[in-house]
Short mmCIF file of C-alpha atoms in Angstrom, two decimals:
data_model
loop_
_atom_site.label_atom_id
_atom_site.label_comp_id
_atom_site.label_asym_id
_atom_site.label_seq_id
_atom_site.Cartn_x
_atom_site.Cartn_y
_atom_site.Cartn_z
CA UNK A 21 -121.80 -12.52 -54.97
CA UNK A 22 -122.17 -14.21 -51.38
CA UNK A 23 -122.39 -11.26 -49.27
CA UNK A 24 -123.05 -13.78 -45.92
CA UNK A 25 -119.35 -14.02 -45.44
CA UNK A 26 -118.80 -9.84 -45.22
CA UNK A 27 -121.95 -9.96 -42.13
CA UNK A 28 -119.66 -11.67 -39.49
CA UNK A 29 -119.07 -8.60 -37.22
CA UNK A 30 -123.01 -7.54 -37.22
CA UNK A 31 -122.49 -5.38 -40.26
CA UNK A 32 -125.90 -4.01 -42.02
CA UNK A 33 -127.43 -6.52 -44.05
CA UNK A 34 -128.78 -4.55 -46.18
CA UNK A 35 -126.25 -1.89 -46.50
CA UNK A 36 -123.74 -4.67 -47.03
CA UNK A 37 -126.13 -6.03 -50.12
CA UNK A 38 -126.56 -2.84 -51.77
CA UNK A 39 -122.52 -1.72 -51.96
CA UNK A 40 -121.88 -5.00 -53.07
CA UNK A 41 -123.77 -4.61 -56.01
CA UNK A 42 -122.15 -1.57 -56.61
CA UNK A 43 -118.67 -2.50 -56.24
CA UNK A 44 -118.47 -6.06 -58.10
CA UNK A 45 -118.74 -3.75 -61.14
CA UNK A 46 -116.13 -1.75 -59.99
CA UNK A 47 -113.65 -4.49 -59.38
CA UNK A 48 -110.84 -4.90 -61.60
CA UNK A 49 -109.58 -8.77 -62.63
CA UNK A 50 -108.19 -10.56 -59.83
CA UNK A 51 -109.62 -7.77 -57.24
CA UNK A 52 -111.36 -9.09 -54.70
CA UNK A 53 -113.19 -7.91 -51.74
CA UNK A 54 -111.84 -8.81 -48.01
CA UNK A 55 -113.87 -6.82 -45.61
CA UNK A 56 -116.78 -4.69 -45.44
CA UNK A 57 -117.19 -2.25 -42.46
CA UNK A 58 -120.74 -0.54 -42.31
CA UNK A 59 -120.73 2.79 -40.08
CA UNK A 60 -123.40 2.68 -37.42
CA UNK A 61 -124.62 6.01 -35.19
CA UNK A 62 -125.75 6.21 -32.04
CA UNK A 63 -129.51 7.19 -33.58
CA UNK A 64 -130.78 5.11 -36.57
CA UNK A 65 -128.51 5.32 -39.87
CA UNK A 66 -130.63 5.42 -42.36
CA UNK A 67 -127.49 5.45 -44.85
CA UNK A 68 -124.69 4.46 -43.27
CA UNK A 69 -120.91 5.24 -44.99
CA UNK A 70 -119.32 1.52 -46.27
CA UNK A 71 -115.39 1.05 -45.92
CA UNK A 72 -114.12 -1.68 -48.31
CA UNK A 73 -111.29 -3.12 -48.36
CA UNK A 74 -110.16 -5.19 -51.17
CA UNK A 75 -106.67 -7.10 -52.51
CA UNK A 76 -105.80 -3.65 -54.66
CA UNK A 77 -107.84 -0.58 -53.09
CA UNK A 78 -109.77 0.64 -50.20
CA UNK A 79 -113.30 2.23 -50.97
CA UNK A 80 -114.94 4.55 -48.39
CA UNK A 81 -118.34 4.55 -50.03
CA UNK A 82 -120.39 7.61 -49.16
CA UNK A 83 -124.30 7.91 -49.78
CA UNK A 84 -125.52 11.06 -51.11
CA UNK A 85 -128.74 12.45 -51.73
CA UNK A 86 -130.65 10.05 -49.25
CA UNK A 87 -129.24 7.13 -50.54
CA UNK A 88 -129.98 7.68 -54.15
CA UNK A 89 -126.31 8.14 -55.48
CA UNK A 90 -122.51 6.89 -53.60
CA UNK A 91 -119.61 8.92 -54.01
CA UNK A 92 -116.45 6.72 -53.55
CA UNK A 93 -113.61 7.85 -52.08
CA UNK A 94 -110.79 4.99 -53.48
CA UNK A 95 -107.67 4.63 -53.04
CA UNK A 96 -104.63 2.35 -53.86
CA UNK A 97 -102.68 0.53 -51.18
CA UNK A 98 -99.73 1.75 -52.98
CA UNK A 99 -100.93 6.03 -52.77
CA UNK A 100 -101.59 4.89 -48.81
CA UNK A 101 -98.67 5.63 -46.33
CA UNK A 102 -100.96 4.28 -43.09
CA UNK A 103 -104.27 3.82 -41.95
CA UNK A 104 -105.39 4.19 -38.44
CA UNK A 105 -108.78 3.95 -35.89
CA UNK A 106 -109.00 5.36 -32.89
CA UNK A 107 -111.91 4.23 -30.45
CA UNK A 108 -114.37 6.54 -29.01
CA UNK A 109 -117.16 6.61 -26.48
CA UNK A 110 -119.68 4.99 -29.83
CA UNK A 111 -118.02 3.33 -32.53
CA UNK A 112 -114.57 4.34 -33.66
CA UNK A 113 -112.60 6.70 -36.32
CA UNK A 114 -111.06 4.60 -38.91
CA UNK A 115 -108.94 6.87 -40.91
CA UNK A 116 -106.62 6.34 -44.36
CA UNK A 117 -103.53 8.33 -44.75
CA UNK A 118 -102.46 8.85 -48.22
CA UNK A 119 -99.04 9.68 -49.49
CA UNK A 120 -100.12 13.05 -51.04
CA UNK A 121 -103.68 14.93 -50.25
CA UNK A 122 -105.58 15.13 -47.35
CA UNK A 123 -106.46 12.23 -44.79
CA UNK A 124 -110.09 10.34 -44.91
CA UNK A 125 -112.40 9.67 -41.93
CA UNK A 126 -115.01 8.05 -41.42
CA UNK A 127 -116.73 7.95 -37.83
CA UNK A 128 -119.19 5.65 -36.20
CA UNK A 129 -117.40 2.55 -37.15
CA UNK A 130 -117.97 -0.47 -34.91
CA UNK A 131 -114.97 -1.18 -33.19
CA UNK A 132 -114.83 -4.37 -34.03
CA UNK A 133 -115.24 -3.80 -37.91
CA UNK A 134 -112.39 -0.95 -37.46
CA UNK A 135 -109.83 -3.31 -35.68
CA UNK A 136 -110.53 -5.46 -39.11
CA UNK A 137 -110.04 -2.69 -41.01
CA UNK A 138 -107.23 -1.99 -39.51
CA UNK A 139 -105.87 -5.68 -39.02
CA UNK A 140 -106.93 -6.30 -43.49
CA UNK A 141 -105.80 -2.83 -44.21
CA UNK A 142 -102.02 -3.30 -42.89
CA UNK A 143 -101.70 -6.96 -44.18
CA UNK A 144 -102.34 -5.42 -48.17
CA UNK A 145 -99.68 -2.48 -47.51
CA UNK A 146 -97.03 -4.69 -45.69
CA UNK A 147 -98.32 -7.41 -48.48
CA UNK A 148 -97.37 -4.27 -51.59
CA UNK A 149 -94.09 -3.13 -49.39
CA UNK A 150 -92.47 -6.92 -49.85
CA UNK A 151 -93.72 -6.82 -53.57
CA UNK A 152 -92.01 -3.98 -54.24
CA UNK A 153 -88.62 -5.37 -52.42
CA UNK A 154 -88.78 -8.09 -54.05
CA UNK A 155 -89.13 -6.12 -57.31
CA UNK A 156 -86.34 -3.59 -56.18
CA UNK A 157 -84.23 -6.45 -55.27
CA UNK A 158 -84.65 -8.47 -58.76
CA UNK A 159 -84.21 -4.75 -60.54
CA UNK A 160 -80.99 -4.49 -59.12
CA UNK A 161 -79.62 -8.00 -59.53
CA UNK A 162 -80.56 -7.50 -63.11
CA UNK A 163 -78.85 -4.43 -63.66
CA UNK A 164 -75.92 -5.92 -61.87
CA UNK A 165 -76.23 -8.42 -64.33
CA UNK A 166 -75.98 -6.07 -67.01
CA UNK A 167 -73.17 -3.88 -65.48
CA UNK A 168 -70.99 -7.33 -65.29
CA UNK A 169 -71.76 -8.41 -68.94
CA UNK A 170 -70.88 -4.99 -70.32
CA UNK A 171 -67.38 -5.24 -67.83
CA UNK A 172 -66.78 -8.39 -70.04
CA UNK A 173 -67.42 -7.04 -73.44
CA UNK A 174 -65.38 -3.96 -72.57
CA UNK A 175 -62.73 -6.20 -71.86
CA UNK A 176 -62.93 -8.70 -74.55
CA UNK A 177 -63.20 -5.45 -77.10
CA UNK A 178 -60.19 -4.19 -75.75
CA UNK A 179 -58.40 -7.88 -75.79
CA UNK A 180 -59.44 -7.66 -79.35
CA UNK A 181 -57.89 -4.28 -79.81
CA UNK A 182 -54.06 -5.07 -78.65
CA UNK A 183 -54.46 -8.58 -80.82
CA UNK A 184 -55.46 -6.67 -83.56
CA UNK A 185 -52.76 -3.86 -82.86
CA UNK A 186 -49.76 -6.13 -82.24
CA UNK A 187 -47.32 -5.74 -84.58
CA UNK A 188 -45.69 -9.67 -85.79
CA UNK A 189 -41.76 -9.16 -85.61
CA UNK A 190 -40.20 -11.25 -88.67
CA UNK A 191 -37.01 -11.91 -87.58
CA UNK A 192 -34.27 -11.40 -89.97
CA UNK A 193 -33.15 -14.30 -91.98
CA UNK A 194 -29.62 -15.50 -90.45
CA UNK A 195 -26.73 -16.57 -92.87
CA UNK A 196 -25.42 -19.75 -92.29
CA UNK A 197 -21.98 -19.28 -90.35
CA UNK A 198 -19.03 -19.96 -93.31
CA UNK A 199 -16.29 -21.70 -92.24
CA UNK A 200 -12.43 -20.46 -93.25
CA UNK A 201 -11.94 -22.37 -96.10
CA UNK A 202 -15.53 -21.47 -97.61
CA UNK A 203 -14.35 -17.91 -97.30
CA UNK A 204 -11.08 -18.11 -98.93
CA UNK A 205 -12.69 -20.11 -102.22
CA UNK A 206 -15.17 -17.47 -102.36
CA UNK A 207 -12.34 -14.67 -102.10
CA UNK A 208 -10.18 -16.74 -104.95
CA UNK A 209 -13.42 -16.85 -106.80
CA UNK A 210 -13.93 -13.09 -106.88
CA UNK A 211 -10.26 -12.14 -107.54
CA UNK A 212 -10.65 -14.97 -110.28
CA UNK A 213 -13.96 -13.06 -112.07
CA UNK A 214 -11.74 -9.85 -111.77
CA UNK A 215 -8.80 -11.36 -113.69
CA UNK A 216 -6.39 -10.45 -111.04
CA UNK A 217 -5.34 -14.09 -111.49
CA UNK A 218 -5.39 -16.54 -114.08
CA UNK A 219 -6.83 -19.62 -114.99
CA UNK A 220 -4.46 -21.60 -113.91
CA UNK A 221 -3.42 -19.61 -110.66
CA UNK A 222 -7.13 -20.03 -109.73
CA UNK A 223 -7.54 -23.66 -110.45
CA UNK A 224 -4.15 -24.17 -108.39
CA UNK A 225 -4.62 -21.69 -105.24
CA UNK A 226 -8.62 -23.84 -105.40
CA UNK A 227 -6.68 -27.36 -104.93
CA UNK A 228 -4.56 -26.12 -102.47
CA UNK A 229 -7.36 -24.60 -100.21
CA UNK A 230 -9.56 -27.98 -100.89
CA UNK A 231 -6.43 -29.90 -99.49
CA UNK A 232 -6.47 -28.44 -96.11
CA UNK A 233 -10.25 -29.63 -95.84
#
């Protein structure tokens, strides 16, 4: 890794190459590394405390046992409600404020390097904050999506139901309308098939009906 690029605000060569070693093989894909701010004291720093920031997490990266060992503080930019620095007489206080747990400070920052930290740090939240709009955003238009689809089923289903539920009125079937003389043959007719009249009668009262047609 080119560490040249992380040495622009006279940050500690060496202390610069030596975290960088250690944190390319703590990167995760697509992490990368923006800025590097190396504490310096008033007196010589023999082992000087390392803030990183990178595209996913910020690493204070504390020496231990005479520079033998690094404990690393790390956190997420989304566990990180704000970061601040505050300049002092030498250096400054750059300081992470996380959403649960106790702050983190480290002292003796440059004040240039901590107005980058600063300046990166805030760019990656305000950078997560409109990702997770954006994601809010498309969550709800999905579920109002889903809210309108299930609207039209319930409303098709219950379409369905009063099709399925209507009852089909067969109207009646309608005798013709007889006219009079219709009426009266079918009247001979009957008295005829009782034998209230005769033959004859019925074939004569017939003819005299048909003539009035």
């Amino acid at each position: 890794m080119n560490f040249e690029k992380f040495l622009i605000d006279e940050q500690d060569p060496k202390a610069v190459e030596k975290i960088l070693v250690k944190l390319s093989d703590m990167l995760t894909p697509g992490e990368e590394i923006l800025y590097l701010a190396v504490q310096k004291k008033p007196a010589v720093t023999l082992v000087p405390d390392t803030v990183a920031v990178t595209s996913r997490r910020l690493f204070f990266c504390i020496p231990g046992n005479l520079g033998l060992t690094t404990n690393f503080e790390i956190y997420s930019w989304k566990d990180i409600k704000e970061v601040s620095f505050k300049e002092e007489f030498f250096g400054a206080r750059f300081t992470a404020v996380p959403l649960s747990g106790e702050n983190f400070t480290v002292d003796y920052i440059p004040k240039v390097q901590a107005r980058k930290l600063y300046q990166f740090s805030n760019q990656q939240i305000d950078k997560l904050k409109a990702e997770l709009k954006q994601e809010q955003y498309l969550k709800e238009q999905e579920q109002r999506r889903e809210q309108l689809e299930k609207e039209a089923r319930a409303q098709a289903e219950a379409a369905q139901q009063v099709i399925s539920e209507a009852v089909t009125i067969v109207p009646e079937p309608v005798e013709p309308f007889e006219d009079e003389i219709t009426m009266k043959l079918k009247k001979l007719k009957v008295l005829f098939e009782k034998q209230l009249i005769s033959q004859e009668e019925y074939e004569a009262k017939k003819s005299d009906i048909l003539s009035q047609f």
